[in-house]
Coordinates of C-alpha atoms in Angstrom, one line a residue:
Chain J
X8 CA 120.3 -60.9 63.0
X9 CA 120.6 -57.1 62.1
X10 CA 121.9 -57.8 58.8
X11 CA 119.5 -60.5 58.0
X12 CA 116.5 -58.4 58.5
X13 CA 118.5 -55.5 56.5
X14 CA 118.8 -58.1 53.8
X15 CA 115.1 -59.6 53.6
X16 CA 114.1 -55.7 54.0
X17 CA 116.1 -55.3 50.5
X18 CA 115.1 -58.0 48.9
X19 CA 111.3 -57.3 49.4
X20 CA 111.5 -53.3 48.0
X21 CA 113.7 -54.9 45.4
X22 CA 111.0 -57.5 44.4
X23 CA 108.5 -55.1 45.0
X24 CA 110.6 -53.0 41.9
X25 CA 111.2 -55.9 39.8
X26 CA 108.2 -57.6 40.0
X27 CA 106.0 -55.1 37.8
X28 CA 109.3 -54.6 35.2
X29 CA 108.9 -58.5 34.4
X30 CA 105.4 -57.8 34.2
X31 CA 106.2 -55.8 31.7
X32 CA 108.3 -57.7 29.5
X33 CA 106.3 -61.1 30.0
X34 CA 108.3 -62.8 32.2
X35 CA 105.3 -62.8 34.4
X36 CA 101.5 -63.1 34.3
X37 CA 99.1 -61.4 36.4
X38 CA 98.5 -63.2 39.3
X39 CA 101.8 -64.0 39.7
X40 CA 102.8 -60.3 40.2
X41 CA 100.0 -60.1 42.4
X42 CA 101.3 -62.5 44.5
X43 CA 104.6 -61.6 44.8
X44 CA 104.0 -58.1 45.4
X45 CA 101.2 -59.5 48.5
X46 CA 104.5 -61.5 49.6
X47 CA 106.7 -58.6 49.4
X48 CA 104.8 -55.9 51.5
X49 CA 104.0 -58.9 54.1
X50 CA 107.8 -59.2 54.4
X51 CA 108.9 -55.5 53.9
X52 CA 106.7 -54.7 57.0
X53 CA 107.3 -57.6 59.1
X54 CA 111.2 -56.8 58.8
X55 CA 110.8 -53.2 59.2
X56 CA 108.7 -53.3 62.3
X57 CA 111.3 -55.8 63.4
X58 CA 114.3 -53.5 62.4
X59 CA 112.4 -50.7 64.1
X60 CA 111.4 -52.6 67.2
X61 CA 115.4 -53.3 67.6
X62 CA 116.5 -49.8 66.9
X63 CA 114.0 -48.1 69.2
X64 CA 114.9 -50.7 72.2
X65 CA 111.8 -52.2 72.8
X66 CA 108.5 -51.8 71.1
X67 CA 105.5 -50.1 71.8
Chain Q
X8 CA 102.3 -33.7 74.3
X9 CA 101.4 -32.6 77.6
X10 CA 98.7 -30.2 77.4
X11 CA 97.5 -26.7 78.1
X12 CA 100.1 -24.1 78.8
X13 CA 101.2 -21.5 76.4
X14 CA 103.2 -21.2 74.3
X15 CA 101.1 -22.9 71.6
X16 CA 102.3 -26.2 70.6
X17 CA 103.5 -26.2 67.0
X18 CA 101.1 -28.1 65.0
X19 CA 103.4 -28.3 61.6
X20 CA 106.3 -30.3 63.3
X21 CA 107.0 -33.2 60.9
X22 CA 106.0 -36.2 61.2
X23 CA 109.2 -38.1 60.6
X24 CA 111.4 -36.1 63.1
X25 CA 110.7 -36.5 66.3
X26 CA 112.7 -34.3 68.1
X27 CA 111.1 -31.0 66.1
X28 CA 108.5 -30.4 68.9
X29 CA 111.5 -29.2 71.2
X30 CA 113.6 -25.8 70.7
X31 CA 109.9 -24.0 70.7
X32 CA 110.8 -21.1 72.3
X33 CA 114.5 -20.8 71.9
X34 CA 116.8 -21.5 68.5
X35 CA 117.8 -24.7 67.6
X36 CA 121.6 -25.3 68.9
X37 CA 123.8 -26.4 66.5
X38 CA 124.4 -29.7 68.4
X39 CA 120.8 -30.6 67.5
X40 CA 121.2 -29.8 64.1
X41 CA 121.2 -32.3 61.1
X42 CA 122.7 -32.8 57.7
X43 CA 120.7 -33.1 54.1
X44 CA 120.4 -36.6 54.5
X45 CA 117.4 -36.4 57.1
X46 CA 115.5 -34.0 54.8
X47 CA 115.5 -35.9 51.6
X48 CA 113.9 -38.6 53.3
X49 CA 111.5 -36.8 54.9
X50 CA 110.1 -34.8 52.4
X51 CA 110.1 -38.2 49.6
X52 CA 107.8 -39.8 52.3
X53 CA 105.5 -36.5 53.3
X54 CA 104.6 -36.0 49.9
X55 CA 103.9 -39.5 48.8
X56 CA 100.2 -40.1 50.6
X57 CA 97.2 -41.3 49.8
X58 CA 95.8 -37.7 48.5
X59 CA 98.3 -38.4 45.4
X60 CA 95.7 -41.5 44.5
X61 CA 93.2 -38.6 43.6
X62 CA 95.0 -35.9 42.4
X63 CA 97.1 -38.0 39.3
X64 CA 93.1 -39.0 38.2
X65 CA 91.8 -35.6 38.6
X66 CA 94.1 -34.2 36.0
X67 CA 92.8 -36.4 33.6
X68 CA 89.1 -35.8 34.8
X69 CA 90.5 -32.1 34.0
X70 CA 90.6 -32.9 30.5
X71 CA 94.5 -31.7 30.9
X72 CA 97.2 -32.4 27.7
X73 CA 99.7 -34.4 27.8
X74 CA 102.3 -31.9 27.2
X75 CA 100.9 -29.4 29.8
X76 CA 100.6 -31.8 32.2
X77 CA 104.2 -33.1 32.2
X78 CA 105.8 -29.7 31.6
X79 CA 103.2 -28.0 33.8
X80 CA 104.4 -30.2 36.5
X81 CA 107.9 -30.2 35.9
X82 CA 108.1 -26.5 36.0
X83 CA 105.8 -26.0 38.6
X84 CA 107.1 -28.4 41.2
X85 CA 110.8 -26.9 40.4
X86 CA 109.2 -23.5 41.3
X87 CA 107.9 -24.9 44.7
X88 CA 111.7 -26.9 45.3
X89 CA 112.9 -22.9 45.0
X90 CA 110.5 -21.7 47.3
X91 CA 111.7 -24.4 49.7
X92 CA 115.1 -23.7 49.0
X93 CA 115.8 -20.1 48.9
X94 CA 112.8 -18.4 51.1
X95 CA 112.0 -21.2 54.0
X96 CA 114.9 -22.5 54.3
X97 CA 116.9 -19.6 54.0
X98 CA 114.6 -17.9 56.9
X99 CA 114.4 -21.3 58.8
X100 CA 118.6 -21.6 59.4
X101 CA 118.3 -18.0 59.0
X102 CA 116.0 -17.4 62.4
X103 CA 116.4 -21.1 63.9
X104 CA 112.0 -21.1 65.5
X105 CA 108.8 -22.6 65.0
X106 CA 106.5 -20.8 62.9
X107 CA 104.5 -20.0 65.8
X108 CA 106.9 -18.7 67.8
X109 CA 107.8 -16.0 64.6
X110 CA 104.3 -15.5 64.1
X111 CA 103.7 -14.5 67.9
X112 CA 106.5 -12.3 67.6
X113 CA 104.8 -10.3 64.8
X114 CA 101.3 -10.6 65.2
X115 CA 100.8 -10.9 69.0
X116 CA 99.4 -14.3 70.6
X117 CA 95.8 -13.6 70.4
X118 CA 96.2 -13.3 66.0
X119 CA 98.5 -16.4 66.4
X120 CA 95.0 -18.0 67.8
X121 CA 93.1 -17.3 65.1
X122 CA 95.5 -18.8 62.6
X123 CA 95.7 -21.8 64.6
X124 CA 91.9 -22.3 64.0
X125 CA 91.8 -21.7 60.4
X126 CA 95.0 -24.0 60.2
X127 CA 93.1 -26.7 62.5
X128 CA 90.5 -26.7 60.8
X129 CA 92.2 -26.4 57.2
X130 CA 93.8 -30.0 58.4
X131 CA 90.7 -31.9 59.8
X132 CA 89.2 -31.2 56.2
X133 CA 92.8 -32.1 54.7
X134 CA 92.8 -35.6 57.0
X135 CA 88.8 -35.9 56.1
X136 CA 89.7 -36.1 52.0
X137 CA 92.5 -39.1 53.2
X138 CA 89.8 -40.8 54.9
X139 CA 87.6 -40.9 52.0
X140 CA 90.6 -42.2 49.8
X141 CA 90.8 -44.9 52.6
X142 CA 86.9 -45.5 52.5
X143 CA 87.5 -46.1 49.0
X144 CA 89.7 -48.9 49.5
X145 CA 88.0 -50.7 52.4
X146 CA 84.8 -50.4 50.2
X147 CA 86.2 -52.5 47.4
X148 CA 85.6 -55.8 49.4
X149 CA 82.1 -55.3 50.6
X150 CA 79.7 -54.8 47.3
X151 CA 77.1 -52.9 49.3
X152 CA 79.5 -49.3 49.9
X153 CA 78.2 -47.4 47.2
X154 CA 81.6 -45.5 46.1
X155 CA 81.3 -41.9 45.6
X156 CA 82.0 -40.5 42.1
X157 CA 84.1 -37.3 41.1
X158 CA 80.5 -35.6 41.0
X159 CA 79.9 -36.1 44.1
X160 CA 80.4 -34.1 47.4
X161 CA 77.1 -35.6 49.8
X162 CA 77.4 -39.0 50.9
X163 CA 76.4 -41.7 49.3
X164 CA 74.7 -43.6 51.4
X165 CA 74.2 -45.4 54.5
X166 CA 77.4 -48.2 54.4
X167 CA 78.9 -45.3 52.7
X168 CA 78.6 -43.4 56.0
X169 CA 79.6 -45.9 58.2
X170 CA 82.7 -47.0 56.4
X171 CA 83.9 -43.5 56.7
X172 CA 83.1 -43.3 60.1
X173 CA 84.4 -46.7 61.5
X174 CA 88.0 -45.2 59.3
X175 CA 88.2 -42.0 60.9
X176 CA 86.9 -43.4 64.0
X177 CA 90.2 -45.8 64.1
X178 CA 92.3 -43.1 62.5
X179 CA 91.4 -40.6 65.8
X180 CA 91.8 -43.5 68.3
X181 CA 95.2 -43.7 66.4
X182 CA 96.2 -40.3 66.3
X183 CA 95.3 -40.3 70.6
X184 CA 97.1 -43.4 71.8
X185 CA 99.6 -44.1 69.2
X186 CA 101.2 -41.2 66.9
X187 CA 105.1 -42.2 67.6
X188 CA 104.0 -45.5 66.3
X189 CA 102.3 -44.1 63.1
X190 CA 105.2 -41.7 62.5
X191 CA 107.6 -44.7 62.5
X192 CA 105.0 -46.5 60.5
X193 CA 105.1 -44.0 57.9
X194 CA 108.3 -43.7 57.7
X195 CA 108.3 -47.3 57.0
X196 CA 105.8 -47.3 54.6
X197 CA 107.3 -44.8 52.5
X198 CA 109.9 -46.7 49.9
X199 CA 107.5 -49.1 49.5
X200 CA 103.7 -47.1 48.6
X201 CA 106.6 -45.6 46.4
X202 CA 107.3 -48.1 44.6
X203 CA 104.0 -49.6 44.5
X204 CA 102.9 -46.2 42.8
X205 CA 105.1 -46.9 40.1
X206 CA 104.2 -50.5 40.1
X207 CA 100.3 -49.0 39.3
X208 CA 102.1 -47.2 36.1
X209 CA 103.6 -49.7 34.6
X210 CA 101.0 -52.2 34.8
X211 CA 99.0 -49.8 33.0
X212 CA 101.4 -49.4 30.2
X213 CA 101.4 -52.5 30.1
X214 CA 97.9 -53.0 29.7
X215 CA 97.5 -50.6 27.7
X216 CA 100.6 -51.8 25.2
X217 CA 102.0 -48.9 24.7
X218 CA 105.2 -46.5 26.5
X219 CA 103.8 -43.4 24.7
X220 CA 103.1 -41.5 27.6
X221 CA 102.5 -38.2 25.3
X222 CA 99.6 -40.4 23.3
X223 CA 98.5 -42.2 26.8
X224 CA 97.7 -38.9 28.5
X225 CA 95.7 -36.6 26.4
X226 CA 92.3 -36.1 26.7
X227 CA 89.6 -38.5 25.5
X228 CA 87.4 -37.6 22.8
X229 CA 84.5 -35.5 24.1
X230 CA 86.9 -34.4 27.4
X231 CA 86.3 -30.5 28.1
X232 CA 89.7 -29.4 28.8
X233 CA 89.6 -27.1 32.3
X234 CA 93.0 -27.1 33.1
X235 CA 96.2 -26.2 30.9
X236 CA 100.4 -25.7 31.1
X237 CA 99.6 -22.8 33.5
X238 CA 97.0 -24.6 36.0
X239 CA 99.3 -27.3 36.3
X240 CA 102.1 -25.2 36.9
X241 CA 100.5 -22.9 39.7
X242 CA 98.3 -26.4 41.3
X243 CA 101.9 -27.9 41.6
X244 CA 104.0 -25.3 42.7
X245 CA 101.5 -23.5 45.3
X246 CA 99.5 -27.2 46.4
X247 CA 101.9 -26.8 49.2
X248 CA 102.0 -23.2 49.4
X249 CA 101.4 -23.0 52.9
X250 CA 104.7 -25.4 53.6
X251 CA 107.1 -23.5 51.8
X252 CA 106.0 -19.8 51.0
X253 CA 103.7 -19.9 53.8
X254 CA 107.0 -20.9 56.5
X255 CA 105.3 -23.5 58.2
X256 CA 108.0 -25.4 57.2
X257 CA 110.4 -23.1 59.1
X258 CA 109.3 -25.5 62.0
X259 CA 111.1 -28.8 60.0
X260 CA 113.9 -27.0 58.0
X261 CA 115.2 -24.9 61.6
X262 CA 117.0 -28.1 62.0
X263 CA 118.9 -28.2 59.1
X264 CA 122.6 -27.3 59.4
X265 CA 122.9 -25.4 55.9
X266 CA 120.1 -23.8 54.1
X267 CA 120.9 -26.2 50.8
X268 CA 118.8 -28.5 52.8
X269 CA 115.9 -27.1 51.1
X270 CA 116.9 -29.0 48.3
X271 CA 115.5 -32.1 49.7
X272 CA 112.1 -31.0 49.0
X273 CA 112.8 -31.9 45.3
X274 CA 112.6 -35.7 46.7
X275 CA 109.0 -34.8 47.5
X276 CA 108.3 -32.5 44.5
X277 CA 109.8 -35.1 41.7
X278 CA 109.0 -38.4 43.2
X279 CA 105.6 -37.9 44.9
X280 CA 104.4 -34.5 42.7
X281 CA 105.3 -36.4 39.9
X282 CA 106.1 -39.6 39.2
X283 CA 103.3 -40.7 41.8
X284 CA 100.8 -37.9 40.0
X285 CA 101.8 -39.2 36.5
X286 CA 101.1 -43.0 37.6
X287 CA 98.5 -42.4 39.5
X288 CA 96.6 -40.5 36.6
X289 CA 97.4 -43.3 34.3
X290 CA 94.9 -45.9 36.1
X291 CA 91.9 -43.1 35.2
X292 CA 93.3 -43.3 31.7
X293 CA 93.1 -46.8 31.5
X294 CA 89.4 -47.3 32.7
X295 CA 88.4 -44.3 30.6
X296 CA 89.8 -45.7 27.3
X297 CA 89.3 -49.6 28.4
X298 CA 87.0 -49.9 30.7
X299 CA 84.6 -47.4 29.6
X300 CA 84.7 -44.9 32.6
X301 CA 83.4 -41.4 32.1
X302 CA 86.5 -39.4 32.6
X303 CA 84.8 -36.7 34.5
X304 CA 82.9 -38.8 36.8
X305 CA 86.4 -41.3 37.5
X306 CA 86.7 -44.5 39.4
X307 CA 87.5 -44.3 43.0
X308 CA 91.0 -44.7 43.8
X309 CA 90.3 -47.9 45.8
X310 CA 88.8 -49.8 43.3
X311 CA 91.3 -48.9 40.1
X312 CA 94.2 -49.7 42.2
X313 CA 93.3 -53.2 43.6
X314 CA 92.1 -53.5 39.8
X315 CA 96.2 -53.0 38.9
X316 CA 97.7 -54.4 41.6
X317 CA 95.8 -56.6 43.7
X318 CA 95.8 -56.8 47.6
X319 CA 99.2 -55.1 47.8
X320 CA 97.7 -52.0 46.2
X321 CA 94.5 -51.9 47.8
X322 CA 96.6 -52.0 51.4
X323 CA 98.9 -49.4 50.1
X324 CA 95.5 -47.0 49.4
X325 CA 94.2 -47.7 53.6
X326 CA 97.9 -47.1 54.3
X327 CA 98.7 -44.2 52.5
X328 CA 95.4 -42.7 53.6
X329 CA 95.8 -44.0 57.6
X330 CA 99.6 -42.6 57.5
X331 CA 98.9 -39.0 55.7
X332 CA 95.5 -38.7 58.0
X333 CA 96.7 -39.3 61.3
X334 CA 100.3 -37.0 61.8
X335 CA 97.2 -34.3 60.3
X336 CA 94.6 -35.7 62.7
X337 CA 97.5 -35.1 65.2
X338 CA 98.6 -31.7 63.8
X339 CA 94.9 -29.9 63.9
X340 CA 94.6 -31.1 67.6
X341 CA 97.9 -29.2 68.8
X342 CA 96.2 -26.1 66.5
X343 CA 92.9 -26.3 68.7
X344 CA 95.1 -26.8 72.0
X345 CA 96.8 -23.8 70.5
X346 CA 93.8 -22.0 70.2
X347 CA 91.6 -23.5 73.1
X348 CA 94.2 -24.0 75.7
X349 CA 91.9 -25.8 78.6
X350 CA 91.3 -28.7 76.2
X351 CA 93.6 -31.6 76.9
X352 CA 95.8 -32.8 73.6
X353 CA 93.2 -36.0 74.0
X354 CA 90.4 -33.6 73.8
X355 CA 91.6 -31.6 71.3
X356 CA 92.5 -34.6 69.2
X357 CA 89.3 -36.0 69.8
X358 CA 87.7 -32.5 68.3
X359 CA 89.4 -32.9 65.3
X360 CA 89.2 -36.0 64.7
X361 CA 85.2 -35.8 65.3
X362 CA 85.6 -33.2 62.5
X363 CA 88.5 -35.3 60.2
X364 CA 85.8 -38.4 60.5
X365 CA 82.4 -35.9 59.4
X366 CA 84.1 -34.6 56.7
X367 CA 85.8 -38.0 54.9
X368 CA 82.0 -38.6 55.2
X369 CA 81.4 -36.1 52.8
X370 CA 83.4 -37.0 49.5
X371 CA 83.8 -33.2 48.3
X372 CA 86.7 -32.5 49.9
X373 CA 89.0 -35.8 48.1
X374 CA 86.8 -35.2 44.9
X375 CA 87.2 -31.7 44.6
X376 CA 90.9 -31.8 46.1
X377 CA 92.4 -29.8 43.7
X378 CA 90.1 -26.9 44.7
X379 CA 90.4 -27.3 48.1
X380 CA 94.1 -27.5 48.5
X381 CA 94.0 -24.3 46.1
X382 CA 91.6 -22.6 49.1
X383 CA 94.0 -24.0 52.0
X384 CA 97.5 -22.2 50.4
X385 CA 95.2 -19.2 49.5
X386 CA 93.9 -18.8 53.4
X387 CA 97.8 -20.1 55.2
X388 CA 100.0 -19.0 52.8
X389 CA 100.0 -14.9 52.9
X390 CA 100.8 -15.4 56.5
X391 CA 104.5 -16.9 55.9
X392 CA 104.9 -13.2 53.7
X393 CA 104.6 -11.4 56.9
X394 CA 107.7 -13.3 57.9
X395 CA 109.0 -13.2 54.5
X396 CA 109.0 -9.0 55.1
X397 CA 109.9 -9.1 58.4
X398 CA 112.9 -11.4 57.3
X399 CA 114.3 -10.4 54.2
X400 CA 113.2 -6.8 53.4
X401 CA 112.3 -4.9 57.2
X402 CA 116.0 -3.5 57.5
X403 CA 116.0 -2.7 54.1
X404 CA 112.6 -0.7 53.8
X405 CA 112.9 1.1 57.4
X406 CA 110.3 -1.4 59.3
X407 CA 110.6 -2.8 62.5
X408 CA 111.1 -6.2 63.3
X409 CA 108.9 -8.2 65.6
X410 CA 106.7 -5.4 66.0
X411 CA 104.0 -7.4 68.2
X412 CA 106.9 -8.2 71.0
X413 CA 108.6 -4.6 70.6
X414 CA 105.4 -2.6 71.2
X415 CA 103.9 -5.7 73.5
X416 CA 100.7 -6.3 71.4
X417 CA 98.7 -9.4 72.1
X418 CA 97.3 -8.6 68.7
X419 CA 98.3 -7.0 65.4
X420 CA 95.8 -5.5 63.6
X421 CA 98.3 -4.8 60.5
X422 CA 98.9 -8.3 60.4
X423 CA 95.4 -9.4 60.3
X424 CA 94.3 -5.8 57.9
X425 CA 96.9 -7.2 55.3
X426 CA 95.8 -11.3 55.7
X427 CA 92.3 -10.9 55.4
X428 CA 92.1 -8.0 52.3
X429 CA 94.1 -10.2 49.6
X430 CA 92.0 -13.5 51.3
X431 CA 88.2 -11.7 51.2
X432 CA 89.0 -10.8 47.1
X433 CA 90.7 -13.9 46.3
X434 CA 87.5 -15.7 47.9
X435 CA 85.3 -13.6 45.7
X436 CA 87.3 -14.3 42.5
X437 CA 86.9 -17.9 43.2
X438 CA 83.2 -18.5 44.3
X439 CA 81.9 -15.4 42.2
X440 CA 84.0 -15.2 39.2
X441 CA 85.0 -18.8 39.0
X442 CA 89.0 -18.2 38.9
X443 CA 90.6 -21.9 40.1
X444 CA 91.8 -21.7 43.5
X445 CA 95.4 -22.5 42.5
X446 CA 96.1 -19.3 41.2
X447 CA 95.3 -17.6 44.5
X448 CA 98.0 -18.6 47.2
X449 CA 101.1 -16.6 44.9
X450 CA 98.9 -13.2 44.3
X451 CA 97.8 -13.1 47.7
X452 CA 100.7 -13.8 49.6
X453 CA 102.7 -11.2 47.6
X454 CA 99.8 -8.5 48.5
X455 CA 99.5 -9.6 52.2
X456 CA 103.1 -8.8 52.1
X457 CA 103.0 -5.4 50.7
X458 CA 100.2 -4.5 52.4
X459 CA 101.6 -5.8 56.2
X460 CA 104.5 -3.7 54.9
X461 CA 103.3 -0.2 54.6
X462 CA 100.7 -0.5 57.3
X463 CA 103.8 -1.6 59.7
X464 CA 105.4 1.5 58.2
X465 CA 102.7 3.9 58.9
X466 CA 102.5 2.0 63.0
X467 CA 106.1 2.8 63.2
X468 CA 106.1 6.0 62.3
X469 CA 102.8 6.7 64.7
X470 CA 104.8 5.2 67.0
X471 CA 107.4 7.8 67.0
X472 CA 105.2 10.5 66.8

């Protein structure tokens, strides 16, 4: 489960990077960058606080 | 932290290590120390906040040149990574304590009081310009918030007002009930308002079709130029004077196992005091030479953003603002429990939070930010030189160390002689003469430091006689 979440976490900061760079070259349009960077943070927090919630023991 | 009993509680500890409130009256053992690795973090995720949303625009509101501002920032940031490295970090692993705990060693606690009121309140209006970035971002949904321009410092009106307040209201509630949560919080919001920072950059570019950063960034036509290579170069190297040359960093960096930890702050310096600055400036340039903006009178950070990005970058403003605002909401109240000692941390936190939330109401401390962190390193910063002498140069130029705890003074008057002459003249230069703040924090820390040195002289050698 650990390495799931530490997978998803990776793969949402990586979209978050890449997104923008295909802007940039036209491999994507506007609102699709919007999306996927509105998908991206939605995962990249969910996993984190998930991560964090498992590292710390129990949440607060 | 519980409240009330001295010592003072150390209102710089960082927001990303927990365990830096402990040790405050003793040096760190070396089984609590840490390696490199926990300061690079750290410092890439203090110095990426929502403040850098304003300051990146501001430059370009400026009128600065293209070639001043990158070189001005690349030298000046490496001068602050030196500061970091060979004066606070070298003390820090040098003396292992708190700030505080130096300070009350050489200027008596009653001095150490007054500096934790100046600092206290130094942060409330610090937190106060993060909640009006915030505002600025909650506003862009609801058509009636009247956003404040670059001109302005008074509010702006009435949904204005209660944006702000209904922010820093949350942001104190926060700061009360929750801070471990927002430490972690920010810790996990670092990598990505990162990267979103540099997502704003090079959608500009792209909208903008062209990588020519040196064409992008100078002035537009018409653009009075107010700041060159030198203002750049002080503003970055001294915007965090109090941090490095003013030690209140020797509360973070006593942890660190080897002074080359200092080094980490150039993951604070380069990414956030740079690349984050450098993007950030590019949305202004964009609206200016786009969308019409006048350069001077800017966009509000909220509105360019979720103009580049979309909802991702309009949550990144509110959390880079909520994330920055509320370890400094945090900080001020340990400085007024410092300072007021019957207050309870929830009362204290409450006082500065009541003034954090007043002044985000009032936009002229996040439009004139450049100014006021100019003012904040010139007013903290000459105190770290007193450590700086007693540190590095007292066995060498015949002056005693820890003067306040060898002659058992509850207050230095040397201390407070040498702070306040360099302070009162630099304050004069900047409202009466019209010098820019930044170029204050370096002059005055190097007199406060002269000065603390031959008065401490002359009260040694009364002493003997």
């Amino acid at each position: 489960m650990t390495s799931l979440l530490k997978y998803l976490g990776w793969l949402a900061l990586s979209a978050t990077a890449l997104a923008p760079v295909l802007y940039f070259f036209d491999h994507l349009d506007e609102p699709a960058l919007r999306r996927i960077l509105l998908g991206a943070m939605v995962i990249w927090f969910a996993v984190a606080a998930a991560r964090d919630r498992r590292i710390s023991g129990a949440g607060d | 932290m519980a409240a009330a009993t001295p010592p003072p509680p150390d209102p710089s500890a960082s927001t990303l290590a927990p365990s830096v409130n402990e040790y405050e009256r003793e040096p760190v053992p070396v089984s609590a120390q840490k390696g490199p690795r926990a300061f690079w973090g750290m410092y890439a995720g203090e110095h990426t906040a929502g403040t850098e949303f304003m300051i990146g625009p501001l430059f370009i509101a400026w009128g600065v040149g293209a070639a001043d501002l990158l070189l001005g920032l690349l030298v000046g940031n490496l001068v602050a990574v030196l500061a970091w490295r060979f004066i606070t970090a070298e003390a820090a692993t040098g003396l292992r304590q708190t700030l505080y705990y130096k300070l009350e060693q050489i200027c008596g606690r009653q001095l150490v009081t007054v500096y934790n009121v100046a600092n206290g309140l130094l942060f409330c209006f610090l937190a106060g310009a993060m909640v009006t970035v915030s505002a600025t971002a909650v506003g862009v949904p609801f058509p009636q918030v009247q956003m404040p321009a670059f001109s302005d410092t008074m509010p702006t009106g009435v949904a204005w007002t209660a944006t702000c307040l209904v922010i820093g209201g949350f942001m104190t509630v926060v700061a009360i009930k929750g801070y471990a949560f927002v430490a972690r919080m920010s810790a996990i919001a670092a990598p990505w308002m990162f990267l979103i920072f540099v997502a704003c950059g090079v959608v500009i570019l792209k909208r903008l079709d062209s990588t020519d950063l040196m064409a992008l960034l100078e002035p537009a036509p018409g653009t009075e130029s107010q700041i060159g290579f030198w203002g750049v170069a002080f503003f970055s190297a001294f915007c965090n004077a109090a941090m490095h040359i003013g030690m209140a960093d020797l509360s973070v960096l006593r942890y660190a196992r080897k002074p080359s930890s200092g080094w980490a702050a150039a993951a604070g310096m380069y990414l956030g005091h740079y690349v984050a600055w450098v993007c950030a400036a590019l949305l202004l340039v964009y609206w200016v030479r786009e969308r019409g903006a006048v350069a001077t009178e800017g966009v509000p950070p909220g509105v360019m953003v979720f103009d580049a990005l979309g909802w991702a970058g309009l949550v990144c403003v509110v959390i880079a603002g909520w994330t920055t605002a509320n370890p400094t909401i945090y900080r001020a109240g340990l400085a007024f429990q410092g300072a007021l000692p019957k207050l309870t941390r929830t009362q204290a936190t409450l006082l500065a939070g009541g003034v954090c939330t007043v002044a985000g109401v009032f936009p002229a401390f996040a439009m004139k930010l450049i100014g006021f962190v100019g003012l904040y390193g010139t007013i903290l910063a000459p105190v770290g030189a007193v450590i700086v002498v007693d540190f590095f140069f007292a066995k060498q130029w015949g002056i005693p160390t820890d003067p306040a705890a060898r002659w058992r003074r509850a207050f230095n008057l040397d201390v407070l002689v040498a702070w306040l002459i360099p302070i009162g003249i630099a304050l004069w230069l900047m409202f009466d003469r019209g010098v820019p703040a930044h170029f204050m924090p370096l002059p005055c820390w190097i007199a406060c430091g002269l000065i603390y040195a031959g008065l401490t002289k002359r009260s040694a050698a009364a002493q003997l006689a």
